[in-house]
Amino acid sequence: MPQVILITGASSGIGKITAEFLVEKNFKVYGTSRNSNIKSQNKVEFIQLDLNDSVSIQKAVNQIIQKEGKLDILINNAGVGITGPVEETPIEAAKEHFQTNFFGVMELTQEVLHYMQKQPNGQIINITSIAGYMGLPFRGYYSASKSALITLTEALRLELINTKIKVSCLAPGDFATNIASGRFTVKPNQESTYYKAYAESLKLMNAHVNEANDPIEVAKTIYTIIQKEHPKVNYKVGSTLQKFSVFLKGILPNKVFEKMLAKHYKL
């Protein structure tokens, strides 16, 4: 009997590529979308799920359990982007961002754990971001939400250390997806102190996504993690420079690393 996987945000981008890749590897894959009218495609069975709605979360998980009798692997992939100066980003927008990228993810995780605890084993893989390892200018709320998810995943992994449930994070760098089109973006204001730097940073962010690697790399890395008997807590996938930046942050004095980031973003 194939392992059953639930992957959120599977209608586009990294989620879509990963879901279709795992189907090819003979997993039974359920993908989620906020769109209730989306139909199964490429052997990925879609169910409606809104991470901002507790009832939707419970209904989606129950639907899989009732049909399959188990849920082996949860891949928390769904997430949204947000850009803007910390000072000028509406707090309500920041709260909505955290609801999707952090609180909704953990509410779904709690719901799934209720069932995994009754099974012989289970696995949770949280898709975070290399941006979660450092505070990036004009992506501060995004960095913060992914940093929070990394930290809480590490805590959850320790709490489950005496169970058969495996927990890991995978932090991608920039990949060629449509994330830029769906993110909340504070419009540059010519009267703002941050106007020039923010406008230039937006161009740089979009260029990074447009020129980024194929998201199939993320799918293959997720498959590798699934195959490991004892997976690590943190994995990273992306360009050499992006992965190396995390290493540099850990060894360089704060002022030196800060100057490197400032130079990179032309601040």
PDB file of C-alpha atoms in Angstrom:
ATOM      1  CA  MET A   1       0.000   0.000   0.000  1.00  0.00           C
ATOM      2  CA  PRO A   2       1.564   3.333  -1.028  1.00  0.00           C
ATOM      3  CA  GLN A   3       2.409   5.994   1.520  1.00  0.00           C
ATOM      4  CA  VAL A   4      -0.128   8.816   1.700  1.00  0.00           C
ATOM      5  CA  ILE A   5       1.172  12.365   1.399  1.00  0.00           C
ATOM      6  CA  LEU A   6      -0.602  15.658   2.019  1.00  0.00           C
ATOM      7  CA  ILE A   7       1.117  18.651   0.445  1.00  0.00           C
ATOM      8  CA  THR A   8      -0.327  22.117   0.872  1.00  0.00           C
ATOM      9  CA  GLY A   9      -0.245  24.750  -1.834  1.00  0.00           C
ATOM     10  CA  ALA A  10       0.041  22.147  -4.590  1.00  0.00           C
ATOM     11  CA  SER A  11      -1.808  23.990  -7.342  1.00  0.00           C
ATOM     12  CA  SER A  12       1.234  25.963  -8.504  1.00  0.00           C
ATOM     13  CA  GLY A  13       4.955  26.520  -8.093  1.00  0.00           C
ATOM     14  CA  ILE A  14       7.089  24.301  -5.890  1.00  0.00           C
ATOM     15  CA  GLY A  15       4.032  22.518  -4.491  1.00  0.00           C
ATOM     16  CA  LYS A  16       2.732  21.522  -7.912  1.00  0.00           C
ATOM     17  CA  ILE A  17       6.100  20.293  -9.158  1.00  0.00           C
ATOM     18  CA  THR A  18       6.698  18.353  -5.936  1.00  0.00           C
ATOM     19  CA  ALA A  19       3.250  16.747  -5.911  1.00  0.00           C
ATOM     20  CA  GLU A  20       3.603  15.547  -9.496  1.00  0.00           C
ATOM     21  CA  PHE A  21       7.154  14.297  -8.864  1.00  0.00           C
ATOM     22  CA  LEU A  22       6.071  12.280  -5.821  1.00  0.00           C
ATOM     23  CA  VAL A  23       3.179  10.736  -7.750  1.00  0.00           C
ATOM     24  CA  GLU A  24       5.768   9.458 -10.228  1.00  0.00           C
ATOM     25  CA  LYS A  25       7.565   7.854  -7.270  1.00  0.00           C
ATOM     26  CA  ASN A  26       4.394   5.861  -6.480  1.00  0.00           C
ATOM     27  CA  PHE A  27       3.105   7.855  -3.518  1.00  0.00           C
ATOM     28  CA  LYS A  28      -0.590   8.588  -3.069  1.00  0.00           C
ATOM     29  CA  VAL A  29      -0.582  12.381  -3.108  1.00  0.00           C
ATOM     30  CA  TYR A  30      -3.261  14.770  -1.919  1.00  0.00           C
ATOM     31  CA  GLY A  31      -2.708  18.397  -2.832  1.00  0.00           C
ATOM     32  CA  THR A  32      -4.511  21.353  -1.341  1.00  0.00           C
ATOM     33  CA  SER A  33      -5.760  24.599  -2.773  1.00  0.00           C
ATOM     34  CA  ARG A  34      -7.956  27.383  -1.430  1.00  0.00           C
ATOM     35  CA  ASN A  35      -9.953  27.031  -4.648  1.00  0.00           C
ATOM     36  CA  SER A  36     -12.816  24.643  -3.921  1.00  0.00           C
ATOM     37  CA  ASN A  37     -13.423  24.035  -7.644  1.00  0.00           C
ATOM     38  CA  ILE A  38      -9.971  22.711  -8.514  1.00  0.00           C
ATOM     39  CA  LYS A  39     -10.037  19.193  -9.928  1.00  0.00           C
ATOM     40  CA  SER A  40      -7.520  16.380  -9.649  1.00  0.00           C
ATOM     41  CA  GLN A  41      -4.736  16.647 -12.190  1.00  0.00           C
ATOM     42  CA  ASN A  42      -1.756  14.486 -13.152  1.00  0.00           C
ATOM     43  CA  LYS A  43      -2.884  11.876 -10.588  1.00  0.00           C
ATOM     44  CA  VAL A  44      -2.694  14.404  -7.741  1.00  0.00           C
ATOM     45  CA  GLU A  45      -6.017  14.384  -5.880  1.00  0.00           C
ATOM     46  CA  PHE A  46      -6.981  17.872  -4.778  1.00  0.00           C
ATOM     47  CA  ILE A  47      -8.936  18.881  -1.712  1.00  0.00           C
ATOM     48  CA  GLN A  48      -9.959  22.345  -0.584  1.00  0.00           C
ATOM     49  CA  LEU A  49      -8.030  23.769   2.364  1.00  0.00           C
ATOM     50  CA  ASP A  50      -7.715  27.312   3.682  1.00  0.00           C
ATOM     51  CA  LEU A  51      -4.999  27.774   6.306  1.00  0.00           C
ATOM     52  CA  ASN A  52      -6.941  30.743   7.666  1.00  0.00           C
ATOM     53  CA  ASP A  53      -9.961  28.578   8.472  1.00  0.00           C
ATOM     54  CA  SER A  54      -9.898  26.026  11.322  1.00  0.00           C
ATOM     55  CA  VAL A  55     -12.973  24.199  10.033  1.00  0.00           C
ATOM     56  CA  SER A  56     -11.383  23.886   6.594  1.00  0.00           C
ATOM     57  CA  ILE A  57      -8.229  22.418   8.145  1.00  0.00           C
ATOM     58  CA  GLN A  58     -10.134  19.819  10.173  1.00  0.00           C
ATOM     59  CA  LYS A  59     -12.358  18.893   7.234  1.00  0.00           C
ATOM     60  CA  ALA A  60      -9.403  18.375   4.863  1.00  0.00           C
ATOM     61  CA  VAL A  61      -7.503  16.099   7.244  1.00  0.00           C
ATOM     62  CA  ASN A  62     -10.616  14.114   8.154  1.00  0.00           C
ATOM     63  CA  GLN A  63     -11.388  13.643   4.469  1.00  0.00           C
ATOM     64  CA  ILE A  64      -8.025  11.950   3.896  1.00  0.00           C
ATOM     65  CA  ILE A  65      -8.214   9.818   7.037  1.00  0.00           C
ATOM     66  CA  GLN A  66     -11.707   8.613   6.208  1.00  0.00           C
ATOM     67  CA  LYS A  67     -10.682   7.672   2.684  1.00  0.00           C
ATOM     68  CA  GLU A  68      -7.183   6.287   3.294  1.00  0.00           C
ATOM     69  CA  GLY A  69      -7.231   5.310   6.971  1.00  0.00           C
ATOM     70  CA  LYS A  70      -3.878   7.002   7.488  1.00  0.00           C
ATOM     71  CA  LEU A  71      -1.700   9.981   6.627  1.00  0.00           C
ATOM     72  CA  ASP A  72       1.987   9.132   6.414  1.00  0.00           C
ATOM     73  CA  ILE A  73       3.611  12.411   5.388  1.00  0.00           C
ATOM     74  CA  LEU A  74       2.658  16.073   5.732  1.00  0.00           C
ATOM     75  CA  ILE A  75       4.542  18.583   3.594  1.00  0.00           C
ATOM     76  CA  ASN A  76       3.725  22.116   4.741  1.00  0.00           C
ATOM     77  CA  ASN A  77       4.519  23.949   1.534  1.00  0.00           C
ATOM     78  CA  ALA A  78       1.783  26.596   1.245  1.00  0.00           C
ATOM     79  CA  GLY A  79       2.942  30.106   1.932  1.00  0.00           C
ATOM     80  CA  VAL A  80       2.752  33.683   0.720  1.00  0.00           C
ATOM     81  CA  GLY A  81       5.234  36.456   0.147  1.00  0.00           C
ATOM     82  CA  ILE A  82       5.266  39.999   1.478  1.00  0.00           C
ATOM     83  CA  THR A  83       7.550  42.933   0.705  1.00  0.00           C
ATOM     84  CA  GLY A  84       7.801  46.416   2.084  1.00  0.00           C
ATOM     85  CA  PRO A  85       9.631  48.536   4.643  1.00  0.00           C
ATOM     86  CA  VAL A  86       8.965  47.323   8.192  1.00  0.00           C
ATOM     87  CA  GLU A  87       7.764  50.786   9.182  1.00  0.00           C
ATOM     88  CA  GLU A  88       5.356  51.169   6.255  1.00  0.00           C
ATOM     89  CA  THR A  89       3.847  47.680   6.083  1.00  0.00           C
ATOM     90  CA  PRO A  90       0.307  47.700   7.532  1.00  0.00           C
ATOM     91  CA  ILE A  91       0.227  45.623  10.697  1.00  0.00           C
ATOM     92  CA  GLU A  92      -2.973  43.908   9.559  1.00  0.00           C
ATOM     93  CA  ALA A  93      -1.154  42.749   6.425  1.00  0.00           C
ATOM     94  CA  ALA A  94       1.702  41.445   8.571  1.00  0.00           C
ATOM     95  CA  LYS A  95      -0.762  39.571  10.811  1.00  0.00           C
ATOM     96  CA  GLU A  96      -2.463  37.974   7.797  1.00  0.00           C
ATOM     97  CA  HIS A  97       0.953  36.981   6.501  1.00  0.00           C
ATOM     98  CA  PHE A  98       1.855  35.245   9.770  1.00  0.00           C
ATOM     99  CA  GLN A  99      -1.540  33.536   9.848  1.00  0.00           C
ATOM    100  CA  THR A 100      -0.814  31.810   6.533  1.00  0.00           C
ATOM    101  CA  ASN A 101       2.925  31.244   6.854  1.00  0.00           C
ATOM    102  CA  PHE A 102       3.059  30.308  10.519  1.00  0.00           C
ATOM    103  CA  PHE A 103      -0.117  29.916  12.581  1.00  0.00           C
ATOM    104  CA  GLY A 104      -2.085  28.150   9.856  1.00  0.00           C
ATOM    105  CA  VAL A 105       0.819  25.796   9.224  1.00  0.00           C
ATOM    106  CA  MET A 106       1.059  24.890  12.894  1.00  0.00           C
ATOM    107  CA  GLU A 107      -2.701  24.447  13.263  1.00  0.00           C
ATOM    108  CA  LEU A 108      -2.647  21.959  10.375  1.00  0.00           C
ATOM    109  CA  THR A 109       0.376  20.256  11.943  1.00  0.00           C
ATOM    110  CA  GLN A 110      -1.476  19.878  15.255  1.00  0.00           C
ATOM    111  CA  GLU A 111      -4.471  18.361  13.479  1.00  0.00           C
ATOM    112  CA  VAL A 112      -2.302  15.875  11.581  1.00  0.00           C
ATOM    113  CA  LEU A 113      -0.322  14.929  14.690  1.00  0.00           C
ATOM    114  CA  HIS A 114      -3.534  13.790  16.403  1.00  0.00           C
ATOM    115  CA  TYR A 115      -3.663  10.986  13.829  1.00  0.00           C
ATOM    116  CA  MET A 116       0.065  10.372  13.371  1.00  0.00           C
ATOM    117  CA  GLN A 117       0.440   9.694  17.093  1.00  0.00           C
ATOM    118  CA  LYS A 118      -1.896   6.695  16.640  1.00  0.00           C
ATOM    119  CA  GLN A 119       0.044   5.330  13.669  1.00  0.00           C
ATOM    120  CA  PRO A 120       3.249   3.258  13.605  1.00  0.00           C
ATOM    121  CA  ASN A 121       5.104   6.263  12.170  1.00  0.00           C
ATOM    122  CA  GLY A 122       4.772   9.581  10.368  1.00  0.00           C
ATOM    123  CA  GLN A 123       6.772  12.424   8.874  1.00  0.00           C
ATOM    124  CA  ILE A 124       6.429  16.198   8.709  1.00  0.00           C
ATOM    125  CA  ILE A 125       8.486  18.380   6.369  1.00  0.00           C
ATOM    126  CA  ASN A 126       8.099  22.133   6.726  1.00  0.00           C
ATOM    127  CA  ILE A 127       9.118  24.236   3.741  1.00  0.00           C
ATOM    128  CA  THR A 128      10.752  27.348   5.148  1.00  0.00           C
ATOM    129  CA  SER A 129      13.243  29.600   3.361  1.00  0.00           C
ATOM    130  CA  ILE A 130      16.881  30.581   3.377  1.00  0.00           C
ATOM    131  CA  ALA A 131      15.448  34.046   4.097  1.00  0.00           C
ATOM    132  CA  GLY A 132      14.420  32.639   7.484  1.00  0.00           C
ATOM    133  CA  TYR A 133      18.058  32.473   8.565  1.00  0.00           C
ATOM    134  CA  MET A 134      18.617  36.238   8.251  1.00  0.00           C
ATOM    135  CA  GLY A 135      16.629  39.459   8.304  1.00  0.00           C
ATOM    136  CA  LEU A 136      16.492  40.582   4.679  1.00  0.00           C
ATOM    137  CA  PRO A 137      15.759  44.261   3.981  1.00  0.00           C
ATOM    138  CA  PHE A 138      12.219  44.927   2.767  1.00  0.00           C
ATOM    139  CA  ARG A 139      11.380  41.267   3.324  1.00  0.00           C
ATOM    140  CA  GLY A 140      11.517  41.518   7.093  1.00  0.00           C
ATOM    141  CA  TYR A 141       8.069  40.075   7.802  1.00  0.00           C
ATOM    142  CA  TYR A 142       8.662  37.203   5.385  1.00  0.00           C
ATOM    143  CA  SER A 143      12.046  36.444   6.984  1.00  0.00           C
ATOM    144  CA  ALA A 144      10.441  36.618  10.421  1.00  0.00           C
ATOM    145  CA  SER A 145       7.596  34.221   9.556  1.00  0.00           C
ATOM    146  CA  LYS A 146       9.984  31.652   8.103  1.00  0.00           C
ATOM    147  CA  SER A 147      12.418  32.074  10.999  1.00  0.00           C
ATOM    148  CA  ALA A 148       9.565  31.414  13.433  1.00  0.00           C
ATOM    149  CA  LEU A 149       8.646  28.255  11.522  1.00  0.00           C
ATOM    150  CA  ILE A 150      12.241  27.003  11.563  1.00  0.00           C
ATOM    151  CA  THR A 151      12.541  27.560  15.314  1.00  0.00           C
ATOM    152  CA  LEU A 152       9.217  25.964  16.195  1.00  0.00           C
ATOM    153  CA  THR A 153      10.009  22.976  13.968  1.00  0.00           C
ATOM    154  CA  GLU A 154      13.221  22.433  15.908  1.00  0.00           C
ATOM    155  CA  ALA A 155      11.221  22.496  19.164  1.00  0.00           C
ATOM    156  CA  LEU A 156       8.591  20.108  17.774  1.00  0.00           C
ATOM    157  CA  ARG A 157      11.276  17.694  16.619  1.00  0.00           C
ATOM    158  CA  LEU A 158      12.692  17.511  20.144  1.00  0.00           C
ATOM    159  CA  GLU A 159       9.249  17.025  21.662  1.00  0.00           C
ATOM    160  CA  LEU A 160       8.691  14.077  19.302  1.00  0.00           C
ATOM    161  CA  ILE A 161      12.171  12.590  19.761  1.00  0.00           C
ATOM    162  CA  ASN A 162      10.825   9.508  21.566  1.00  0.00           C
ATOM    163  CA  THR A 163       8.181   8.802  18.918  1.00  0.00           C
ATOM    164  CA  LYS A 164       8.342   7.370  15.386  1.00  0.00           C
ATOM    165  CA  ILE A 165       7.407  10.740  13.866  1.00  0.00           C
ATOM    166  CA  LYS A 166      10.206  12.397  11.881  1.00  0.00           C
ATOM    167  CA  VAL A 167      10.328  16.192  11.588  1.00  0.00           C
ATOM    168  CA  SER A 168      12.493  18.327   9.303  1.00  0.00           C
ATOM    169  CA  CYS A 169      12.743  21.735   7.659  1.00  0.00           C
ATOM    170  CA  LEU A 170      13.691  22.373   4.060  1.00  0.00           C
ATOM    171  CA  ALA A 171      14.777  25.926   3.292  1.00  0.00           C
ATOM    172  CA  PRO A 172      14.763  26.803  -0.415  1.00  0.00           C
ATOM    173  CA  GLY A 173      16.482  29.829  -1.866  1.00  0.00           C
ATOM    174  CA  ASP A 174      15.062  31.565  -4.939  1.00  0.00           C
ATOM    175  CA  PHE A 175      13.388  29.315  -7.491  1.00  0.00           C
ATOM    176  CA  ALA A 176      11.545  30.098 -10.716  1.00  0.00           C
ATOM    177  CA  THR A 177       7.923  30.207  -9.492  1.00  0.00           C
ATOM    178  CA  ASN A 178       5.002  32.612  -9.555  1.00  0.00           C
ATOM    179  CA  ILE A 179       5.462  33.673  -5.915  1.00  0.00           C
ATOM    180  CA  ALA A 180       6.090  37.302  -6.943  1.00  0.00           C
ATOM    181  CA  SER A 181       2.661  37.593  -8.566  1.00  0.00           C
ATOM    182  CA  GLY A 182       0.839  36.483  -5.429  1.00  0.00           C
ATOM    183  CA  ARG A 183       2.721  38.321  -2.718  1.00  0.00           C
ATOM    184  CA  PHE A 184       1.519  41.350  -0.784  1.00  0.00           C
ATOM    185  CA  THR A 185       3.615  44.301  -1.928  1.00  0.00           C
ATOM    186  CA  VAL A 186       3.725  47.704  -0.313  1.00  0.00           C
ATOM    187  CA  LYS A 187       3.867  50.151  -3.212  1.00  0.00           C
ATOM    188  CA  PRO A 188       6.982  52.346  -3.252  1.00  0.00           C
ATOM    189  CA  ASN A 189       6.092  55.849  -2.073  1.00  0.00           C
ATOM    190  CA  GLN A 190       8.184  58.652  -3.583  1.00  0.00           C
ATOM    191  CA  GLU A 191       7.772  60.641  -0.372  1.00  0.00           C
ATOM    192  CA  SER A 192       9.194  57.800   1.703  1.00  0.00           C
ATOM    193  CA  THR A 193      12.634  57.703   3.278  1.00  0.00           C
ATOM    194  CA  TYR A 194      12.936  54.208   1.828  1.00  0.00           C
ATOM    195  CA  TYR A 195      11.755  54.955  -1.714  1.00  0.00           C
ATOM    196  CA  LYS A 196      14.992  54.587  -3.675  1.00  0.00           C
ATOM    197  CA  ALA A 197      16.390  51.626  -1.733  1.00  0.00           C
ATOM    198  CA  TYR A 198      13.055  49.787  -1.696  1.00  0.00           C
ATOM    199  CA  ALA A 199      12.382  50.322  -5.407  1.00  0.00           C
ATOM    200  CA  GLU A 200      15.841  48.975  -6.258  1.00  0.00           C
ATOM    201  CA  SER A 201      15.384  46.011  -3.926  1.00  0.00           C
ATOM    202  CA  LEU A 202      12.082  45.106  -5.600  1.00  0.00           C
ATOM    203  CA  LYS A 203      13.811  44.980  -8.973  1.00  0.00           C
ATOM    204  CA  LEU A 204      16.530  42.783  -7.496  1.00  0.00           C
ATOM    205  CA  MET A 205      14.006  40.415  -5.865  1.00  0.00           C
ATOM    206  CA  ASN A 206      12.072  39.966  -9.110  1.00  0.00           C
ATOM    207  CA  ALA A 207      15.274  39.397 -11.073  1.00  0.00           C
ATOM    208  CA  HIS A 208      16.359  36.698  -8.608  1.00  0.00           C
ATOM    209  CA  VAL A 209      13.070  34.821  -9.077  1.00  0.00           C
ATOM    210  CA  ASN A 210      13.073  35.189 -12.861  1.00  0.00           C
ATOM    211  CA  GLU A 211      16.643  33.926 -13.173  1.00  0.00           C
ATOM    212  CA  ALA A 212      16.365  31.258 -10.477  1.00  0.00           C
ATOM    213  CA  ASN A 213      16.830  27.503 -10.667  1.00  0.00           C
ATOM    214  CA  ASP A 214      14.216  24.921 -11.641  1.00  0.00           C
ATOM    215  CA  PRO A 215      11.936  24.011  -8.677  1.00  0.00           C
ATOM    216  CA  ILE A 216      12.359  20.318  -9.542  1.00  0.00           C
ATOM    217  CA  GLU A 217      15.499  20.584  -7.379  1.00  0.00           C
ATOM    218  CA  VAL A 218      13.265  21.177  -4.365  1.00  0.00           C
ATOM    219  CA  ALA A 219      11.059  18.204  -5.263  1.00  0.00           C
ATOM    220  CA  LYS A 220      14.076  15.916  -5.552  1.00  0.00           C
ATOM    221  CA  THR A 221      15.422  17.119  -2.208  1.00  0.00           C
ATOM    222  CA  ILE A 222      12.082  16.440  -0.520  1.00  0.00           C
ATOM    223  CA  TYR A 223      12.117  12.920  -1.963  1.00  0.00           C
ATOM    224  CA  THR A 224      15.642  12.412  -0.601  1.00  0.00           C
ATOM    225  CA  ILE A 225      14.522  13.522   2.871  1.00  0.00           C
ATOM    226  CA  ILE A 226      11.580  11.118   2.769  1.00  0.00           C
ATOM    227  CA  GLN A 227      13.913   8.218   1.957  1.00  0.00           C
ATOM    228  CA  LYS A 228      16.199   8.839   4.931  1.00  0.00           C
ATOM    229  CA  GLU A 229      15.708   6.707   8.021  1.00  0.00           C
ATOM    230  CA  HIS A 230      17.102   9.445  10.246  1.00  0.00           C
ATOM    231  CA  PRO A 231      16.713  12.807   8.453  1.00  0.00           C
ATOM    232  CA  LYS A 232      18.443  15.911   9.748  1.00  0.00           C
ATOM    233  CA  VAL A 233      16.496  18.774  11.251  1.00  0.00           C
ATOM    234  CA  ASN A 234      17.504  21.384   8.655  1.00  0.00           C
ATOM    235  CA  TYR A 235      18.129  21.129   4.929  1.00  0.00           C
ATOM    236  CA  LYS A 236      18.830  23.869   2.397  1.00  0.00           C
ATOM    237  CA  VAL A 237      18.426  23.901  -1.380  1.00  0.00           C
ATOM    238  CA  GLY A 238      19.314  26.719  -3.741  1.00  0.00           C
ATOM    239  CA  SER A 239      22.249  28.401  -5.399  1.00  0.00           C
ATOM    240  CA  THR A 240      25.707  27.928  -3.903  1.00  0.00           C
ATOM    241  CA  LEU A 241      25.806  31.604  -2.915  1.00  0.00           C
ATOM    242  CA  GLN A 242      22.460  31.464  -1.129  1.00  0.00           C
ATOM    243  CA  LYS A 243      23.368  28.354   0.851  1.00  0.00           C
ATOM    244  CA  PHE A 244      26.833  29.752   1.596  1.00  0.00           C
ATOM    245  CA  SER A 245      25.283  32.949   2.967  1.00  0.00           C
ATOM    246  CA  VAL A 246      23.780  30.955   5.849  1.00  0.00           C
ATOM    247  CA  PHE A 247      27.199  29.490   6.624  1.00  0.00           C
ATOM    248  CA  LEU A 248      28.812  32.938   6.510  1.00  0.00           C
ATOM    249  CA  LYS A 249      26.248  34.371   8.906  1.00  0.00           C
ATOM    250  CA  GLY A 250      27.227  31.724  11.413  1.00  0.00           C
ATOM    251  CA  ILE A 251      30.972  32.432  11.304  1.00  0.00           C
ATOM    252  CA  LEU A 252      31.365  36.122  10.474  1.00  0.00           C
ATOM    253  CA  PRO A 253      31.108  38.986  12.971  1.00  0.00           C
ATOM    254  CA  ASN A 254      27.654  40.565  12.805  1.00  0.00           C
ATOM    255  CA  LYS A 255      28.956  43.880  11.471  1.00  0.00           C
ATOM    256  CA  VAL A 256      30.838  42.201   8.639  1.00  0.00           C
ATOM    257  CA  PHE A 257      27.867  40.117   7.553  1.00  0.00           C
ATOM    258  CA  GLU A 258      25.584  43.143   7.793  1.00  0.00           C
ATOM    259  CA  LYS A 259      27.902  45.117   5.518  1.00  0.00           C
ATOM    260  CA  MET A 260      27.869  42.256   3.000  1.00  0.00           C
ATOM    261  CA  LEU A 261      24.073  42.253   2.908  1.00  0.00           C
ATOM    262  CA  ALA A 262      23.941  46.030   2.635  1.00  0.00           C
ATOM    263  CA  LYS A 263      26.337  45.953  -0.307  1.00  0.00           C
ATOM    264  CA  HIS A 264      24.384  43.162  -2.009  1.00  0.00           C
ATOM    265  CA  TYR A 265      21.135  45.120  -1.721  1.00  0.00           C
ATOM    266  CA  LYS A 266      22.860  48.413  -2.601  1.00  0.00           C
ATOM    267  CA  LEU A 267      21.855  50.100   0.644  1.00  0.00           C
TER     268      LEU A 267
END
